[in-house]
Amino acid sequence: MAARARPRRGEPARRGRLDPRPARGGAVKPGSGTRDRLLGILDRFPGRRLAVVGDLIADEFLHGQIARVSREAPVLVLEYRDLVSAPGGAANAAHNLLDLGCRVKVVGAVGEDPAGRKLLRQLAAKGADLARVRRLRTYATPVKTRILAGAHHSGLQQIVRVDRVSRLDGAAGPGAAALRAALAGCDGVICSDYGYGMAAPAQAEALLDGARRRRIPLVVDSRFRMLDFPGVTSLTPNITELEAALGREIGNDLARLGSAAREVLRRLGAESLLVTQGRFGMTLVERGRAPLHIPIFGSDEGRGRGPLGELCRGAGRDEAGDRHRPARGAASGRRPGHGGLRRTRRLIGCHEARKLFGMGWTAKLKSAAELEPLVRRAQSEGRKVVLCNGCFDLLHVGHVRYLEAARALGDLLVVALNGDRSVSALKGPGRPLQAEAERAEIVAALAAVDYVTLFDSTTVDPLLAALRPDVHAKGTDYTAETVPERETVRRYGGRTAVVGDPKGHSTRDLIETIRARFAP
């Protein structure tokens, strides 16, 4: 077999193993935006082998409630409520890829300190390969603490951020040989450079050389040195970083942005540039194509790192931005979500993506991991949380009355919806009649419902144990003694309630009525 020609030095790695387009003919048109296209892209994440190289950062979100104005100075006094930590920087990119089913090698460094140890535990719990993460006594893990405040009747907003950072000595970073070895067997590499020393010039050159040799894409997010990566496949700067790199003002002028981005593509020989622009969204510029602007709904503080995985893995123009559009950033008070491949598939399955992301009910769809801090925050504010669960396979008036009655027991209602596999196991062949995504959309559209989450077990015990709602509400086809999860609720100190109208409505009866009236 003839050896494949290597690209010349300085030439970016071209269409390799991650290219989503067929080798011959029948190219998928980028921007098709169809449900099947998006689901197909997600299906290519699991099992991909990626290396993430860069600065590992611990992100903290300190939540407080405004109590009063201080007597010492004209400032607000916050009552501490919660402190949530999450992987940041290169660790965030790795964490997101792990949630999407990728196999991830992490190359970086942390200090021998509590923040570093917790960061490694979070990544290890997701299955990251941490063999190439150095633990250094002479280095402090960078920590960025966002302080968010709100009143009882309003959401949390970021008021200040406190950064505790240190920088690695150049000699403390990985050597060229170690970096090239880390790329062995990888389908792509991401470099997340925050200027803390893990992507110094020597490391950057080694990454570029390793990616060229292996003909794999290299995606770079560099805060201060984006022009130091000639031959990179893609870059993901924010607008301020792009302006600083070229020494010119761009603002919200799309024509200027396109011109600046094309200049960077020419200078570096890159294939694409995805420029995040805060509340104005993001713009994708590819060689030889018109810029594609992607608006964002909601605040964008602290965003811009999410599309790295998409570009490295080869998502098309619309798709690379579409999956990032519904999320809101740190300014809104939400920590970054890590819903994972399963939840992302379900969200896309609810509706064709472009239509889905403009609809308000999608904010109610949460994973269990996302719900936990929301429930804790509500309880810390003195609000009573109620959880009810069911299949809701053909929503009828009995369901509506059950949900309304459950909502009346507290201040926040979480609905746990049986996934398709769970419904099939409980109800038998031919069920569910409606897919889980459609049932989630219908339930989330009800005013009584605050959040909807999906689960696949036959009982809701695991979710109850994790969320610990104040009340678990069941319908009147149960009694307090026959609720399967009553012992779980009792153990954590909650209450079980039976609510709703008498059991006079059922999906089974609806099916039989339809058959009787319309059967040939």
PDB file of N, CA and C in Angstrom, residues 36-82:
ATOM      1  N   ASP A  36     -31.649  14.487  11.859  1.00  0.00           N
ATOM      2  CA  ASP A  36     -30.827  13.303  11.627  1.00  0.00           C
ATOM      3  C   ASP A  36     -29.354  13.664  11.508  1.00  0.00           C
ATOM      4  N   ARG A  37     -29.068  14.817  10.906  1.00  0.00           N
ATOM      5  CA  ARG A  37     -27.681  15.257  10.767  1.00  0.00           C
ATOM      6  C   ARG A  37     -27.063  15.510  12.135  1.00  0.00           C
ATOM      7  N   LEU A  38     -27.812  16.200  12.997  1.00  0.00           N
ATOM      8  CA  LEU A  38     -27.302  16.497  14.330  1.00  0.00           C
ATOM      9  C   LEU A  38     -27.107  15.223  15.141  1.00  0.00           C
ATOM     10  N   LEU A  39     -28.080  14.313  15.066  1.00  0.00           N
ATOM     11  CA  LEU A  39     -27.956  13.070  15.820  1.00  0.00           C
ATOM     12  C   LEU A  39     -26.803  12.236  15.282  1.00  0.00           C
ATOM     13  N   GLY A  40     -26.590  12.282  13.968  1.00  0.00           N
ATOM     14  CA  GLY A  40     -25.474  11.557  13.387  1.00  0.00           C
ATOM     15  C   GLY A  40     -24.133  12.064  13.882  1.00  0.00           C
ATOM     16  N   ILE A  41     -24.027  13.385  14.032  1.00  0.00           N
ATOM     17  CA  ILE A  41     -22.790  13.971  14.559  1.00  0.00           C
ATOM     18  C   ILE A  41     -22.563  13.510  15.998  1.00  0.00           C
ATOM     19  N   LEU A  42     -23.604  13.541  16.802  1.00  0.00           N
ATOM     20  CA  LEU A  42     -23.457  13.125  18.199  1.00  0.00           C
ATOM     21  C   LEU A  42     -23.050  11.663  18.291  1.00  0.00           C
ATOM     22  N   ASP A  43     -23.553  10.849  17.369  1.00  0.00           N
ATOM     23  CA  ASP A  43     -23.229   9.428  17.413  1.00  0.00           C
ATOM     24  C   ASP A  43     -21.764   9.152  17.101  1.00  0.00           C
ATOM     25  N   ARG A  44     -21.048  10.129  16.550  1.00  0.00           N
ATOM     26  CA  ARG A  44     -19.632   9.922  16.259  1.00  0.00           C
ATOM     27  C   ARG A  44     -18.721  10.341  17.413  1.00  0.00           C
ATOM     28  N   PHE A  45     -19.286  10.906  18.475  1.00  0.00           N
ATOM     29  CA  PHE A  45     -18.463  11.272  19.626  1.00  0.00           C
ATOM     30  C   PHE A  45     -17.964  10.057  20.413  1.00  0.00           C
ATOM     31  N   PRO A  46     -18.840   9.136  20.825  1.00  0.00           N
ATOM     32  CA  PRO A  46     -18.384   8.065  21.715  1.00  0.00           C
ATOM     33  C   PRO A  46     -17.224   7.273  21.110  1.00  0.00           C
ATOM     34  N   GLY A  47     -16.208   7.064  21.945  1.00  0.00           N
ATOM     35  CA  GLY A  47     -15.055   6.285  21.529  1.00  0.00           C
ATOM     36  C   GLY A  47     -13.956   7.073  20.855  1.00  0.00           C
ATOM     37  N   ARG A  48     -14.214   8.323  20.460  1.00  0.00           N
ATOM     38  CA  ARG A  48     -13.151   9.126  19.850  1.00  0.00           C
ATOM     39  C   ARG A  48     -12.044   9.359  20.881  1.00  0.00           C
ATOM     40  N   ARG A  49     -10.817   9.284  20.409  1.00  0.00           N
ATOM     41  CA  ARG A  49      -9.654   9.428  21.290  1.00  0.00           C
ATOM     42  C   ARG A  49      -9.066  10.815  21.077  1.00  0.00           C
ATOM     43  N   LEU A  50      -9.134  11.627  22.091  1.00  0.00           N
ATOM     44  CA  LEU A  50      -8.686  13.016  21.983  1.00  0.00           C
ATOM     45  C   LEU A  50      -7.705  13.346  23.095  1.00  0.00           C
ATOM     46  N   ALA A  51      -6.729  14.183  22.759  1.00  0.00           N
ATOM     47  CA  ALA A  51      -5.807  14.703  23.765  1.00  0.00           C
ATOM     48  C   ALA A  51      -6.172  16.158  24.033  1.00  0.00           C
ATOM     49  N   VAL A  52      -6.245  16.527  25.284  1.00  0.00           N
ATOM     50  CA  VAL A  52      -6.495  17.912  25.693  1.00  0.00           C
ATOM     51  C   VAL A  52      -5.268  18.393  26.448  1.00  0.00           C
ATOM     52  N   VAL A  53      -4.608  19.394  25.892  1.00  0.00           N
ATOM     53  CA  VAL A  53      -3.365  19.922  26.448  1.00  0.00           C
ATOM     54  C   VAL A  53      -3.605  21.380  26.843  1.00  0.00           C
ATOM     55  N   GLY A  54      -3.213  21.750  28.057  1.00  0.00           N
ATOM     56  CA  GLY A  54      -3.370  23.156  28.401  1.00  0.00           C
ATOM     57  C   GLY A  54      -3.452  23.410  29.889  1.00  0.00           C
ATOM     58  N   ASP A  55      -3.931  24.596  30.212  1.00  0.00           N
ATOM     59  CA  ASP A  55      -3.975  25.069  31.595  1.00  0.00           C
ATOM     60  C   ASP A  55      -5.235  24.546  32.285  1.00  0.00           C
ATOM     61  N   LEU A  56      -5.030  23.763  33.332  1.00  0.00           N
ATOM     62  CA  LEU A  56      -6.131  23.194  34.111  1.00  0.00           C
ATOM     63  C   LEU A  56      -6.533  24.196  35.193  1.00  0.00           C
ATOM     64  N   ILE A  57      -7.802  24.575  35.204  1.00  0.00           N
ATOM     65  CA  ILE A  57      -8.283  25.639  36.085  1.00  0.00           C
ATOM     66  C   ILE A  57      -9.468  25.115  36.896  1.00  0.00           C
ATOM     67  N   ALA A  58      -9.558  25.529  38.145  1.00  0.00           N
ATOM     68  CA  ALA A  58     -10.722  25.221  38.982  1.00  0.00           C
ATOM     69  C   ALA A  58     -11.660  26.419  38.966  1.00  0.00           C
ATOM     70  N   ASP A  59     -12.882  26.220  38.477  1.00  0.00           N
ATOM     71  CA  ASP A  59     -13.910  27.259  38.490  1.00  0.00           C
ATOM     72  C   ASP A  59     -14.788  27.099  39.725  1.00  0.00           C
ATOM     73  N   GLU A  60     -15.002  28.194  40.446  1.00  0.00           N
ATOM     74  CA  GLU A  60     -15.881  28.176  41.617  1.00  0.00           C
ATOM     75  C   GLU A  60     -17.020  29.172  41.411  1.00  0.00           C
ATOM     76  N   PHE A  61     -18.188  28.813  41.921  1.00  0.00           N
ATOM     77  CA  PHE A  61     -19.370  29.670  41.842  1.00  0.00           C
ATOM     78  C   PHE A  61     -19.938  29.813  43.255  1.00  0.00           C
ATOM     79  N   LEU A  62     -19.705  30.972  43.844  1.00  0.00           N
ATOM     80  CA  LEU A  62     -20.173  31.236  45.203  1.00  0.00           C
ATOM     81  C   LEU A  62     -21.533  31.932  45.113  1.00  0.00           C
ATOM     82  N   HIS A  63     -22.548  31.300  45.667  1.00  0.00           N
ATOM     83  CA  HIS A  63     -23.902  31.830  45.617  1.00  0.00           C
ATOM     84  C   HIS A  63     -24.260  32.486  46.948  1.00  0.00           C
ATOM     85  N   GLY A  64     -24.819  33.671  46.873  1.00  0.00           N
ATOM     86  CA  GLY A  64     -25.253  34.364  48.082  1.00  0.00           C
ATOM     87  C   GLY A  64     -26.575  35.074  47.872  1.00  0.00           C
ATOM     88  N   GLN A  65     -27.280  35.318  48.958  1.00  0.00           N
ATOM     89  CA  GLN A  65     -28.537  36.061  48.908  1.00  0.00           C
ATOM     90  C   GLN A  65     -28.331  37.442  49.530  1.00  0.00           C
ATOM     91  N   ILE A  66     -28.825  38.466  48.851  1.00  0.00           N
ATOM     92  CA  ILE A  66     -28.677  39.831  49.350  1.00  0.00           C
ATOM     93  C   ILE A  66     -29.458  39.979  50.644  1.00  0.00           C
ATOM     94  N   ALA A  67     -28.750  40.355  51.693  1.00  0.00           N
ATOM     95  CA  ALA A  67     -29.395  40.473  53.001  1.00  0.00           C
ATOM     96  C   ALA A  67     -29.686  41.933  53.367  1.00  0.00           C
ATOM     97  N   ARG A  68     -28.730  42.838  53.105  1.00  0.00           N
ATOM     98  CA  ARG A  68     -28.901  44.232  53.511  1.00  0.00           C
ATOM     99  C   ARG A  68     -27.746  45.051  52.943  1.00  0.00           C
ATOM    100  N   VAL A  69     -27.772  46.343  53.180  1.00  0.00           N
ATOM    101  CA  VAL A  69     -26.652  47.211  52.847  1.00  0.00           C
ATOM    102  C   VAL A  69     -25.756  47.324  54.072  1.00  0.00           C
ATOM    103  N   SER A  70     -24.468  47.189  53.860  1.00  0.00           N
ATOM    104  CA  SER A  70     -23.526  47.196  54.968  1.00  0.00           C
ATOM    105  C   SER A  70     -23.477  48.569  55.653  1.00  0.00           C
ATOM    106  N   ARG A  71     -23.253  48.559  56.983  1.00  0.00           N
ATOM    107  CA  ARG A  71     -23.047  49.808  57.714  1.00  0.00           C
ATOM    108  C   ARG A  71     -21.639  50.349  57.502  1.00  0.00           C
ATOM    109  N   GLU A  72     -20.728  49.481  57.089  1.00  0.00           N
ATOM    110  CA  GLU A  72     -19.326  49.881  56.955  1.00  0.00           C
ATOM    111  C   GLU A  72     -19.060  50.666  55.683  1.00  0.00           C
ATOM    112  N   ALA A  73     -19.840  50.380  54.653  1.00  0.00           N
ATOM    113  CA  ALA A  73     -19.623  51.013  53.349  1.00  0.00           C
ATOM    114  C   ALA A  73     -20.892  50.804  52.519  1.00  0.00           C
ATOM    115  N   PRO A  74     -21.076  51.608  51.465  1.00  0.00           N
ATOM    116  CA  PRO A  74     -22.276  51.452  50.633  1.00  0.00           C
ATOM    117  C   PRO A  74     -22.180  50.234  49.714  1.00  0.00           C
ATOM    118  N   VAL A  75     -22.125  49.057  50.335  1.00  0.00           N
ATOM    119  CA  VAL A  75     -22.037  47.806  49.592  1.00  0.00           C
ATOM    120  C   VAL A  75     -23.083  46.829  50.129  1.00  0.00           C
ATOM    121  N   LEU A  76     -23.431  45.847  49.296  1.00  0.00           N
ATOM    122  CA  LEU A  76     -24.405  44.840  49.701  1.00  0.00           C
ATOM    123  C   LEU A  76     -23.737  43.778  50.565  1.00  0.00           C
ATOM    124  N   VAL A  77     -24.464  43.283  51.539  1.00  0.00           N
ATOM    125  CA  VAL A  77     -24.031  42.151  52.350  1.00  0.00           C
ATOM    126  C   VAL A  77     -24.732  40.904  51.815  1.00  0.00           C
ATOM    127  N   LEU A  78     -23.947  39.881  51.498  1.00  0.00           N
ATOM    128  CA  LEU A  78     -24.499  38.632  50.994  1.00  0.00           C
ATOM    129  C   LEU A  78     -24.446  37.570  52.078  1.00  0.00           C
ATOM    130  N   GLU A  79     -25.546  36.863  52.233  1.00  0.00           N
ATOM    131  CA  GLU A  79     -25.551  35.677  53.098  1.00  0.00           C
ATOM    132  C   GLU A  79     -25.138  34.484  52.259  1.00  0.00           C
ATOM    133  N   TYR A  80     -24.066  33.823  52.670  1.00  0.00           N
ATOM    134  CA  TYR A  80     -23.526  32.686  51.925  1.00  0.00           C
ATOM    135  C   TYR A  80     -24.569  31.572  51.844  1.00  0.00           C
ATOM    136  N   ARG A  81     -24.734  31.027  50.624  1.00  0.00           N
ATOM    137  CA  ARG A  81     -25.674  29.930  50.417  1.00  0.00           C
ATOM    138  C   ARG A  81     -24.996  28.645  49.963  1.00  0.00           C
ATOM    139  N   ASP A  82     -24.066  28.789  49.019  1.00  0.00           N
ATOM    140  CA  ASP A  82     -23.531  27.574  48.403  1.00  0.00           C
ATOM    141  C   ASP A  82     -22.230  27.906  47.683  1.00  0.00           C
TER     142      ASP A  82
END
